[in-house]
PDB file of C-alpha atoms in Angstrom:
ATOM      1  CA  UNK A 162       0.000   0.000   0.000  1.00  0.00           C
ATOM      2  CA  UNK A 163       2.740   2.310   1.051  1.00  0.00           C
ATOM      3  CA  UNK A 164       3.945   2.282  -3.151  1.00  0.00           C
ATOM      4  CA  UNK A 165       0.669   3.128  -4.122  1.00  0.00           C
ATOM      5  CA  UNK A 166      -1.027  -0.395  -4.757  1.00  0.00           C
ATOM      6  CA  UNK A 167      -4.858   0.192  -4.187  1.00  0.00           C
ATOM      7  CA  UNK A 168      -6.883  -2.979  -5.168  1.00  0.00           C
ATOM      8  CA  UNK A 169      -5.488  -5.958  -3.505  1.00  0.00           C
ATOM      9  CA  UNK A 170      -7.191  -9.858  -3.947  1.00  0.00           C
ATOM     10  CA  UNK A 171      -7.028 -12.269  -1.509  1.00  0.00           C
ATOM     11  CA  UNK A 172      -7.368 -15.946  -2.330  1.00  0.00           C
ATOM     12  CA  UNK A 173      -7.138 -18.347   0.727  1.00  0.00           C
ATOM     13  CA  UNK A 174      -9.066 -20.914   2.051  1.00  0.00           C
ATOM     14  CA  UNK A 175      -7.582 -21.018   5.310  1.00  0.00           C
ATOM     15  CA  UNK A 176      -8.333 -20.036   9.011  1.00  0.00           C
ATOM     16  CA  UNK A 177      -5.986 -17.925  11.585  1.00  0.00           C
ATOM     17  CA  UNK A 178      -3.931 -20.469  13.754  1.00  0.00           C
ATOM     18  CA  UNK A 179      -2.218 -19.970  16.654  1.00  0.00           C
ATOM     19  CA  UNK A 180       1.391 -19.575  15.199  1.00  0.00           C
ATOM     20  CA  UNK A 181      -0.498 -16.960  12.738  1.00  0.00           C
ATOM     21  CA  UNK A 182      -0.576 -13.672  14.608  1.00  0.00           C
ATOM     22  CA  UNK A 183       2.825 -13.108  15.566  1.00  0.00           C
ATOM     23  CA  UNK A 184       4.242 -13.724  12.171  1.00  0.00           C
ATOM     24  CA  UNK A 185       1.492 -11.921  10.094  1.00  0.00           C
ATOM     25  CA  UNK A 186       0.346  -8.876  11.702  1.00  0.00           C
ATOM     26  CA  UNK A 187      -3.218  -8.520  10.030  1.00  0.00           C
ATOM     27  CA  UNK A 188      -3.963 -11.381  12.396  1.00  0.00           C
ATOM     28  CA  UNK A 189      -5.015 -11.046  16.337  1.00  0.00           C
ATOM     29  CA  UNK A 190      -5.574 -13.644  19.142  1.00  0.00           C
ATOM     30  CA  UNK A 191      -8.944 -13.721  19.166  1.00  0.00           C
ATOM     31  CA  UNK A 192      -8.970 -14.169  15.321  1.00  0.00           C
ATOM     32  CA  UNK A 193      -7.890 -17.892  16.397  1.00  0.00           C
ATOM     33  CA  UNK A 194     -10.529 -18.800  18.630  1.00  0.00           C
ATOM     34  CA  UNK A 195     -13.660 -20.977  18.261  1.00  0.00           C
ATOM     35  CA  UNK A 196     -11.453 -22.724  15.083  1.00  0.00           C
ATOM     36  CA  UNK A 197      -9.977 -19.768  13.508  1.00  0.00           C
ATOM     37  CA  UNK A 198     -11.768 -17.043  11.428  1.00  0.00           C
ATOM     38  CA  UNK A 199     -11.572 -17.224   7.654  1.00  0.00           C
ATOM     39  CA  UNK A 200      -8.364 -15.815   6.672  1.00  0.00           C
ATOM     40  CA  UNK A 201      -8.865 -13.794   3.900  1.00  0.00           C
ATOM     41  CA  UNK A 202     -11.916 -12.034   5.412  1.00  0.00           C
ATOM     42  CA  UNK A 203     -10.567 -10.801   8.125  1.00  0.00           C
ATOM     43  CA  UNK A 204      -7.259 -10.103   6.419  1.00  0.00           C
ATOM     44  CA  UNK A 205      -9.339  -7.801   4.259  1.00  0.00           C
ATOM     45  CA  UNK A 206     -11.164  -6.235   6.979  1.00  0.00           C
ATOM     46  CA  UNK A 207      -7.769  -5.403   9.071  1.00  0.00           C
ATOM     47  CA  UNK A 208      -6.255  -3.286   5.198  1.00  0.00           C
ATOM     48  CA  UNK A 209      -9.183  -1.336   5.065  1.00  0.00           C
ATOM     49  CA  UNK A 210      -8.943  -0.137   8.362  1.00  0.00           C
ATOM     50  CA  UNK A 211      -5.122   0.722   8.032  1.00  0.00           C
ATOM     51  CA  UNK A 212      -6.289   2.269   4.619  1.00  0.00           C
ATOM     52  CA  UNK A 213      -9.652   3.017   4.018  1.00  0.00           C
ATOM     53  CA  UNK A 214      -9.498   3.697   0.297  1.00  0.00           C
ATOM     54  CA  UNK A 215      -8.339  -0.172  -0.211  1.00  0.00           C
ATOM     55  CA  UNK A 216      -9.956  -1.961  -2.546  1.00  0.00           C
ATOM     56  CA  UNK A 217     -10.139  -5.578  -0.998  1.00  0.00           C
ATOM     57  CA  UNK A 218     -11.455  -8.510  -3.070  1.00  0.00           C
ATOM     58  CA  UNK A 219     -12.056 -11.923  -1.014  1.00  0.00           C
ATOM     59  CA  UNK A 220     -13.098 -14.613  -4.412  1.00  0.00           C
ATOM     60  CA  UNK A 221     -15.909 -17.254  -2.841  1.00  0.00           C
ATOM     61  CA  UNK A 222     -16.977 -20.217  -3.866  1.00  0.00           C
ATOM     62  CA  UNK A 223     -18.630 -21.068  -6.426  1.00  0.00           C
ATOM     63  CA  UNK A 224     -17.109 -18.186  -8.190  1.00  0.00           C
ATOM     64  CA  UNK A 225     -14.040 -18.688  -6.694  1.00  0.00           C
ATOM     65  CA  UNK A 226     -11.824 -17.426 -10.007  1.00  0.00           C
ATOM     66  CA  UNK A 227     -14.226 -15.181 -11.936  1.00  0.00           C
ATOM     67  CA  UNK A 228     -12.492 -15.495 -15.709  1.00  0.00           C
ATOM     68  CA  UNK A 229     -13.275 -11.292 -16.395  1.00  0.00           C
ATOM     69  CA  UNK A 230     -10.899 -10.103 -13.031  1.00  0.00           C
ATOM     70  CA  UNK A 231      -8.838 -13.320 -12.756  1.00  0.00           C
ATOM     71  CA  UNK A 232      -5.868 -12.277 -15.075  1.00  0.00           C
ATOM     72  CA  UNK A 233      -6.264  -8.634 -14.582  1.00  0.00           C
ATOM     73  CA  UNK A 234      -4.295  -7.582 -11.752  1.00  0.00           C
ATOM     74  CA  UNK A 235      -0.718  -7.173 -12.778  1.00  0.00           C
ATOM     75  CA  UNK A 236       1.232  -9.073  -9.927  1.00  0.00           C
ATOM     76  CA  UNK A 237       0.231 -12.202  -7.965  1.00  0.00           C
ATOM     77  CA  UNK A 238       2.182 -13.278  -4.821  1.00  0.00           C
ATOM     78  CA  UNK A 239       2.904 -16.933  -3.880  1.00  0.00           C
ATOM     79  CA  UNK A 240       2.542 -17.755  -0.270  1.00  0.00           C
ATOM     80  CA  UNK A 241       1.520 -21.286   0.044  1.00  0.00           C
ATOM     81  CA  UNK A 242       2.672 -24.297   2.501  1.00  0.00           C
ATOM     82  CA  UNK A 243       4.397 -25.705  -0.330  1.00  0.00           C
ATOM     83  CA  UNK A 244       6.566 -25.838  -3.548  1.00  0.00           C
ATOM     84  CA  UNK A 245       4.132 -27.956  -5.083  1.00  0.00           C
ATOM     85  CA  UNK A 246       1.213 -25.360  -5.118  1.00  0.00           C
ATOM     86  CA  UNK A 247       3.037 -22.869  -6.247  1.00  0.00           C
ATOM     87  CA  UNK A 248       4.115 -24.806  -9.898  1.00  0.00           C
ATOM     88  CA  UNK A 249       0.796 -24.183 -11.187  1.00  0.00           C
ATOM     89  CA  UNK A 250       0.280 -20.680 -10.310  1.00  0.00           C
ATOM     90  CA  UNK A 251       4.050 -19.959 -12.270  1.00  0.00           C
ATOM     91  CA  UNK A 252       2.722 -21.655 -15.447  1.00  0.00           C
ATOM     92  CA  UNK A 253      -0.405 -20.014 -15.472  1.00  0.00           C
ATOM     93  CA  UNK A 254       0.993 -16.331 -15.035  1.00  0.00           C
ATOM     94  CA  UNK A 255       4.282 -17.058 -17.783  1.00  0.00           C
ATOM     95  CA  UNK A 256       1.016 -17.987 -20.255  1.00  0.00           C
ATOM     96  CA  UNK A 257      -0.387 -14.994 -19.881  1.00  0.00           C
ATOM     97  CA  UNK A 258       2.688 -12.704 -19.186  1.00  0.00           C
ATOM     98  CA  UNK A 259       1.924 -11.526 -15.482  1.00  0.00           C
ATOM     99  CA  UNK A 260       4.248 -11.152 -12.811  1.00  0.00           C
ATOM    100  CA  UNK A 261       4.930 -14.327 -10.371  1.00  0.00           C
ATOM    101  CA  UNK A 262       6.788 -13.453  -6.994  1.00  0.00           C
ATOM    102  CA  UNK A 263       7.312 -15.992  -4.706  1.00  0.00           C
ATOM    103  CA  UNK A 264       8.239 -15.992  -1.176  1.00  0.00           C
ATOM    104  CA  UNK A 265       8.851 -19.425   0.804  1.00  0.00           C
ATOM    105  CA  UNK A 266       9.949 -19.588   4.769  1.00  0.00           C
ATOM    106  CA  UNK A 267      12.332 -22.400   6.217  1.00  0.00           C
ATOM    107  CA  UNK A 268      13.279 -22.925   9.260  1.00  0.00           C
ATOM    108  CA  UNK A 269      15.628 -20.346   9.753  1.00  0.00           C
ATOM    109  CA  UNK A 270      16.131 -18.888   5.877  1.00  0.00           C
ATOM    110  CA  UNK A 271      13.675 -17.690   2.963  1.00  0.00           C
ATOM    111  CA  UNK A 272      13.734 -17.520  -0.346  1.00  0.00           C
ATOM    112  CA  UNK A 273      12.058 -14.790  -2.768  1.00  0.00           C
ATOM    113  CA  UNK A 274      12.305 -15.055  -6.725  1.00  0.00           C
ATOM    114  CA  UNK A 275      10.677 -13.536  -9.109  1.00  0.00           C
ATOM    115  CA  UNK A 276       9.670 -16.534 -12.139  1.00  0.00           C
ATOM    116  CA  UNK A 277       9.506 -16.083 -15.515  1.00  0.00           C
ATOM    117  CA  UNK A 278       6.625 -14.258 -17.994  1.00  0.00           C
ATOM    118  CA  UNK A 279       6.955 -15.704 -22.115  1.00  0.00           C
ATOM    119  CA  UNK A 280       9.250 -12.747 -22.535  1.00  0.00           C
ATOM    120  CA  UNK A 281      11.513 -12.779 -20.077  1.00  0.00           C
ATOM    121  CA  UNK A 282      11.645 -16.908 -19.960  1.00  0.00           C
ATOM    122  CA  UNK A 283      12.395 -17.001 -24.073  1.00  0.00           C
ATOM    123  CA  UNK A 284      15.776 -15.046 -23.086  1.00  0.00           C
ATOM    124  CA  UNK A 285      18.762 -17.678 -23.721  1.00  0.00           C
ATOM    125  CA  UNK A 286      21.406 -14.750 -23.359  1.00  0.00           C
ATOM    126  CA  UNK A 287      24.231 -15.652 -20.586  1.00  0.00           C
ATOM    127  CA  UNK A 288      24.234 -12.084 -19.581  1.00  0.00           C
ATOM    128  CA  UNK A 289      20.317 -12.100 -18.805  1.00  0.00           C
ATOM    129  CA  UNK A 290      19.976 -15.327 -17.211  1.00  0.00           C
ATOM    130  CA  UNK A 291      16.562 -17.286 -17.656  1.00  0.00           C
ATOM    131  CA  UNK A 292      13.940 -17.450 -15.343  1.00  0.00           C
ATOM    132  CA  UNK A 293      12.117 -20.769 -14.249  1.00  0.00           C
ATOM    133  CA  UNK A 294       8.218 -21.405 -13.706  1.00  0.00           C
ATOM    134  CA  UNK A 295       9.237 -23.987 -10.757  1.00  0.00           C
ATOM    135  CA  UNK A 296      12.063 -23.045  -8.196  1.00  0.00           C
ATOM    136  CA  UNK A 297      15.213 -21.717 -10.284  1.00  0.00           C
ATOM    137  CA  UNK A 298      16.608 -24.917 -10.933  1.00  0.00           C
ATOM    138  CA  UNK A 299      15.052 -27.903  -8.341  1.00  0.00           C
ATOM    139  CA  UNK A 300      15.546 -31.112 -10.068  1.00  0.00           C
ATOM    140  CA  UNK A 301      12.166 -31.636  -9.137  1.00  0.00           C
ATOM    141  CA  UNK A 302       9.089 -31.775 -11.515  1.00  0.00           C
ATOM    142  CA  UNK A 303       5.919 -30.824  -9.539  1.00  0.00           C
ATOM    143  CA  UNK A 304       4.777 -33.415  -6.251  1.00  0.00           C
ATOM    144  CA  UNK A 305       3.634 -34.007  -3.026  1.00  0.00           C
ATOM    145  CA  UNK A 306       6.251 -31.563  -0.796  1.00  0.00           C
ATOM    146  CA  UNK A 307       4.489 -32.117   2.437  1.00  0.00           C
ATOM    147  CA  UNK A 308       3.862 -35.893   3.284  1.00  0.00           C
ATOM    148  CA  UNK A 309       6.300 -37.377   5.696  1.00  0.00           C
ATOM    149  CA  UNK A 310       8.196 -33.967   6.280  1.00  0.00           C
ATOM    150  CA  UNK A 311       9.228 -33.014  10.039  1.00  0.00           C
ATOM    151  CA  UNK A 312       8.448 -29.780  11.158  1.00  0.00           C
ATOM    152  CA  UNK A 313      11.435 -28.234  10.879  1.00  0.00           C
ATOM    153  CA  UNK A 314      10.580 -28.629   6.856  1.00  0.00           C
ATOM    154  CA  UNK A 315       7.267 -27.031   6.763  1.00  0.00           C
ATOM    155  CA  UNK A 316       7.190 -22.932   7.333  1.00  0.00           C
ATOM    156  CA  UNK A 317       4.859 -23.367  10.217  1.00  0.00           C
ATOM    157  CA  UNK A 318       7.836 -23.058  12.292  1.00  0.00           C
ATOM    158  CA  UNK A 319      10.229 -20.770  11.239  1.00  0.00           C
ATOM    159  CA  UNK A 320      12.702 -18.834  13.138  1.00  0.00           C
ATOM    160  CA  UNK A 321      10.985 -14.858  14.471  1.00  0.00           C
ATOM    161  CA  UNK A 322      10.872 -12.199  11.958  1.00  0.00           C
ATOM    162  CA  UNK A 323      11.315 -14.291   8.605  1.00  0.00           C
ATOM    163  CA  UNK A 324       8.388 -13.710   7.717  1.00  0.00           C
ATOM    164  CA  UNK A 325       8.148  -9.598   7.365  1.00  0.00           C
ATOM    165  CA  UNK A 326      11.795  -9.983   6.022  1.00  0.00           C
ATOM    166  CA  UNK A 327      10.512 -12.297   3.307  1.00  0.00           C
ATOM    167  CA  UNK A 328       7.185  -9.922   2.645  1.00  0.00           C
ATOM    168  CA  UNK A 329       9.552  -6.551   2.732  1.00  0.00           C
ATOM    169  CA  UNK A 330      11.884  -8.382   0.193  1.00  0.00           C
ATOM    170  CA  UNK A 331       9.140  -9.310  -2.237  1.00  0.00           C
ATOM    171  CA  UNK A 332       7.283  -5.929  -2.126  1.00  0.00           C
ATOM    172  CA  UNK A 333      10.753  -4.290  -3.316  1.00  0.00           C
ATOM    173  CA  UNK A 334      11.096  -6.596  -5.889  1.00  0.00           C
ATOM    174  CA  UNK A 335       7.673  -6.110  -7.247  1.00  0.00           C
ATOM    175  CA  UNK A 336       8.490  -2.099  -7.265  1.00  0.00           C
ATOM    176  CA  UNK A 337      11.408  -2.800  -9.006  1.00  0.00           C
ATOM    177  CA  UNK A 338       9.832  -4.376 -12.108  1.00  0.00           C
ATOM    178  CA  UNK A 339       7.070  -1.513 -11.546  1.00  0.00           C
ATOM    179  CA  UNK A 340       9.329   0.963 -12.543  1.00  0.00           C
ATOM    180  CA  UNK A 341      12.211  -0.813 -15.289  1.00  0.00           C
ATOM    181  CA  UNK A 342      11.328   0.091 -18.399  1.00  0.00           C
ATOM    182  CA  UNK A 343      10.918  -3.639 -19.334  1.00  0.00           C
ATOM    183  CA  UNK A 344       8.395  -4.337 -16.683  1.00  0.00           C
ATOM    184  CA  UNK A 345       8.112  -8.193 -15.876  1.00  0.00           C
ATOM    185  CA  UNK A 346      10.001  -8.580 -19.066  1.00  0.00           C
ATOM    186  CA  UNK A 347      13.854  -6.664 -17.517  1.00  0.00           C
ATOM    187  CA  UNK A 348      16.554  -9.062 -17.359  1.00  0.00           C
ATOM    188  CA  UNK A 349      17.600 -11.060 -14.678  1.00  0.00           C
ATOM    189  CA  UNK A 350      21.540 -12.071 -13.668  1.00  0.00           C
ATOM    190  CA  UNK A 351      22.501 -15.603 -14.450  1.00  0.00           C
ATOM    191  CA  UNK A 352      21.549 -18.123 -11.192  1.00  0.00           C
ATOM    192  CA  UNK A 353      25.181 -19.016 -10.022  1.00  0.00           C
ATOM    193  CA  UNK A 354      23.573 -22.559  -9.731  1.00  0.00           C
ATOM    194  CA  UNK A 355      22.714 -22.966 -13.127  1.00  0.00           C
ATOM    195  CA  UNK A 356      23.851 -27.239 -13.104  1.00  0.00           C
ATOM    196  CA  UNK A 357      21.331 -28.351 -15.639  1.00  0.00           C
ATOM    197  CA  UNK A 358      19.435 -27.568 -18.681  1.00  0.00           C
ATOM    198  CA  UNK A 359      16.708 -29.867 -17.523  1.00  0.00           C
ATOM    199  CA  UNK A 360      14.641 -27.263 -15.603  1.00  0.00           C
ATOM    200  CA  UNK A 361      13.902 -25.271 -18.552  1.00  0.00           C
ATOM    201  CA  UNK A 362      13.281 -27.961 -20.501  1.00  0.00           C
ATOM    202  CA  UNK A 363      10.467 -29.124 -18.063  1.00  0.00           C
ATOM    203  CA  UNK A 364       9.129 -25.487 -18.089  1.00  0.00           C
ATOM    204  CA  UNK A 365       9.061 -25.490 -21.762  1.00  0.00           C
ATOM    205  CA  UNK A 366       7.046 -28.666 -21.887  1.00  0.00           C
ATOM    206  CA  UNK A 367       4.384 -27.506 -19.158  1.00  0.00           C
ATOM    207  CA  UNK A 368       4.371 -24.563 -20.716  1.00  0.00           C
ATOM    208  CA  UNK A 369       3.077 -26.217 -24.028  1.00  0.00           C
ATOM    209  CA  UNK A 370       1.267 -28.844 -22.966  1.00  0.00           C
ATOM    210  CA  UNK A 371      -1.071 -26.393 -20.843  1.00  0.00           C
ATOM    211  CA  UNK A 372      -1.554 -24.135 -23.529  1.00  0.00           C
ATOM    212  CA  UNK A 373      -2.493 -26.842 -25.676  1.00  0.00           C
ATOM    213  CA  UNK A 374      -4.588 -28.696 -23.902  1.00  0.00           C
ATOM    214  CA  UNK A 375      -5.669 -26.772 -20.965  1.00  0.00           C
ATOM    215  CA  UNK A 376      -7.204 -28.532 -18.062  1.00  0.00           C
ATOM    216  CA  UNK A 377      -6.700 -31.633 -19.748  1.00  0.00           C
ATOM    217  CA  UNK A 378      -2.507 -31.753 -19.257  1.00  0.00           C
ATOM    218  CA  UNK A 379      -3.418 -30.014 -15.347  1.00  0.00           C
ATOM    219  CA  UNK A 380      -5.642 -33.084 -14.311  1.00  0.00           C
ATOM    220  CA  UNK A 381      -2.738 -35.571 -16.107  1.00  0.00           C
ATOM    221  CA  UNK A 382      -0.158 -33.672 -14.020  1.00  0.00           C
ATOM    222  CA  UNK A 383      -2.308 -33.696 -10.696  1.00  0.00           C
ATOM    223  CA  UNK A 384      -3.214 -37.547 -11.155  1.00  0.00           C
ATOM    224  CA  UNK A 385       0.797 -38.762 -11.933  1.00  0.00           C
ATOM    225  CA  UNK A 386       3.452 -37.023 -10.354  1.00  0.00           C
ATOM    226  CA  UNK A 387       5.883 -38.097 -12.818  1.00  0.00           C
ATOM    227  CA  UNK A 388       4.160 -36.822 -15.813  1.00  0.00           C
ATOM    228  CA  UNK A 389       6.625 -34.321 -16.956  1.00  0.00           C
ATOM    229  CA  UNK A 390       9.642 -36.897 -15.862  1.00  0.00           C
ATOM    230  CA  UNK A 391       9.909 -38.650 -18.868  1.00  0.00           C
ATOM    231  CA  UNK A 392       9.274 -35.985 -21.262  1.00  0.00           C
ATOM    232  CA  UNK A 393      12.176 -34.108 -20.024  1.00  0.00           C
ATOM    233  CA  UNK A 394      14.718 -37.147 -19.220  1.00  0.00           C
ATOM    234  CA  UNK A 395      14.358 -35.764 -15.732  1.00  0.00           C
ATOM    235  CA  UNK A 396      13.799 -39.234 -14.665  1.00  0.00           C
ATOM    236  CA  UNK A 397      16.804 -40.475 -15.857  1.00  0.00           C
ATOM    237  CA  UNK A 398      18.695 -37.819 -14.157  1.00  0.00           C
ATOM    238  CA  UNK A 399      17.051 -38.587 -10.919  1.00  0.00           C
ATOM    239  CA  UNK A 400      18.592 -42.105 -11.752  1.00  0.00           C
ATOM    240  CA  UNK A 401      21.623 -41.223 -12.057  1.00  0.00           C
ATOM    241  CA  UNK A 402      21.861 -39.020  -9.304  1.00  0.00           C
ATOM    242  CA  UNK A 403      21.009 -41.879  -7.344  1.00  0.00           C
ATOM    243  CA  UNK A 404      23.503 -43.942  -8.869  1.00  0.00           C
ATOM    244  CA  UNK A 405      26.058 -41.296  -8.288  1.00  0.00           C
ATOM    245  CA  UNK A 406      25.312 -41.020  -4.309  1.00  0.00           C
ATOM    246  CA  UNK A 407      25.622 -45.068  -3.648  1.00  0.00           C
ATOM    247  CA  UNK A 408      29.007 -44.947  -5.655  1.00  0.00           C
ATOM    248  CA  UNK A 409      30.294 -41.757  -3.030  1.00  0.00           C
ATOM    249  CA  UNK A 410      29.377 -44.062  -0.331  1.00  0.00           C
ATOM    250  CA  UNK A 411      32.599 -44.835   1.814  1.00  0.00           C
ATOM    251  CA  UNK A 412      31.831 -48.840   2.191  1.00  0.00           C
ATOM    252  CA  UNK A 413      35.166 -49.468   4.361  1.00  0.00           C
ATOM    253  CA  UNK A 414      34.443 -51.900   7.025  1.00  0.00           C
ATOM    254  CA  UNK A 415      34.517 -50.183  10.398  1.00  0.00           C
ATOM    255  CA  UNK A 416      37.962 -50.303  12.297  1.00  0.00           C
ATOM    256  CA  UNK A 417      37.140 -52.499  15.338  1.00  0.00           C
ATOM    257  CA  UNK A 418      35.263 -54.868  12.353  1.00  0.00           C
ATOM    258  CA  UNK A 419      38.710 -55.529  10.311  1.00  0.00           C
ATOM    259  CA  UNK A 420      40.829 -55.722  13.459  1.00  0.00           C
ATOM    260  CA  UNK A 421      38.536 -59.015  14.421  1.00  0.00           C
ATOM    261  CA  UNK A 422      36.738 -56.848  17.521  1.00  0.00           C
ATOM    262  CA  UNK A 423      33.087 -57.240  18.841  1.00  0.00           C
ATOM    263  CA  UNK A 424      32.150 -53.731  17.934  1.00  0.00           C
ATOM    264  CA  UNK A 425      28.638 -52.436  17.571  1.00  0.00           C
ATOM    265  CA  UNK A 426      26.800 -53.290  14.034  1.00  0.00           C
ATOM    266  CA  UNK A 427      24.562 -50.612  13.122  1.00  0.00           C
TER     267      UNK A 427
END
């Protein structure tokens, strides 16, 4: 609000926890009680009282994503639970050219990238880099994130004041673009991770598929988590990763084994 954004959607389906109001300040204790209140109502409720001339939009079901005012605002922010949410979302907006900023908590670091629109992704020049639709460059094509993780995996808990760092970083990125004369479309430095060609050639594919076929490749994708794997020989680099990691393995027997003593076997 404070660079002069005035219409604001929310889209959440989530109530106010507990660990919610001292990491997200639109959020009070009693907003928790009784189950939680609806997040995104009372999130909108809290901006218009800081600002008044807000214009806060909370989407409901049925009409959850009305098609006219779905792809017009000019920036969306991604700040799901998980990695895997967020793939669909980066697709979507590099299809129709919008801004993507993402912003994911650990347990004591964050991360905040800006992914790719059709201009800026076509750029193969080593000076301009190439952004991704799905984390930079995760050998990873889009799953389940969250099953079997420990806590100290999920952002739920996350060390104090991550979260406003994260938010502060992502707003200044957004005014950033706002104000190149490229837009969503200004180059981007090379990732000094840049290991594999693989990524983009997953985000090409996605990229394709959903514009050909629509809902029909996102229901494939959602049903088979290793849809895009074969496609882009991703699944052959998994296996060799693999491969790679059991050959590093030190196999030496352990010293009180090859000296004949009654050590512990683990």
């Amino acid at each position: 609000m404070g660079w002069g954004v005035r219409t604001i959607t929310l889209v959440v389906s989530g109530r106010v926890s507990f660990s919610n109001p001292v990491r997200q300040p639109l959020f009070e204790f009693e907003d928790c009680l009784n189950g939680g209140q609806p997040k995104a109502e009372y999130a909108a409720a809290r901006l218009n009282k800081i600002h008044p001339g807000i214009v806060t939009q909370v989407p409901t079901t049925p009409h959850l994503f009305p098609k006219p005012n779905l792809w017009r605002t000019r920036c969306r922010f991604l700040l799901m639970d998980s990695r895997d949410s967020r793939w669909l979302p980066t697709v979507i907006g590099a299809a129709k050219d919008k801004i993507a900023l993402n912003a994911a908590l650990g347990f004591d670091t964050f991360v905040v990238m800006r992914h790719g629109s059709r201009g800026a992704s076509a750029s193969t020049n080593a000076e301009t880099g190439t952004l991704q639709r799905h984390y930079c460059n995760d050998i990873v094509a889009p799953t389940d994130s969250l099953t079997d993780r420990t806590l100290d995996q999920m952002c739920t808990v996350t060390r104090p004041g991550l979260a406003p760092i994260a938010a502060t970083t992502a707003v200044y990125l957004l005014a950033t673009l706002t104000q190149h004369p490229q837009g969503s479309r200004a180059p981007v430095p090379p990732p000094t991770r840049d290991i594999s060609q693989l990524p983009s050639a997953d985000d090409d594919l996605s990229l394709q598929a959903y514009e050909k076929e629509g809902f029909t490749v996102l229901l494939k994708a959602f049903n088979d988590q290793k849809y895009f794997e074969g496609p882009t020989g991703l699944d052959k680099l998994l296996d060799e990763g693999q491969l790679e990691v059991l050959e590093s393995v030190d196999w030496d027997e352990d010293e009180d084994d090859a000296a004949g003593g009654d050590g512990d076997n683990f």
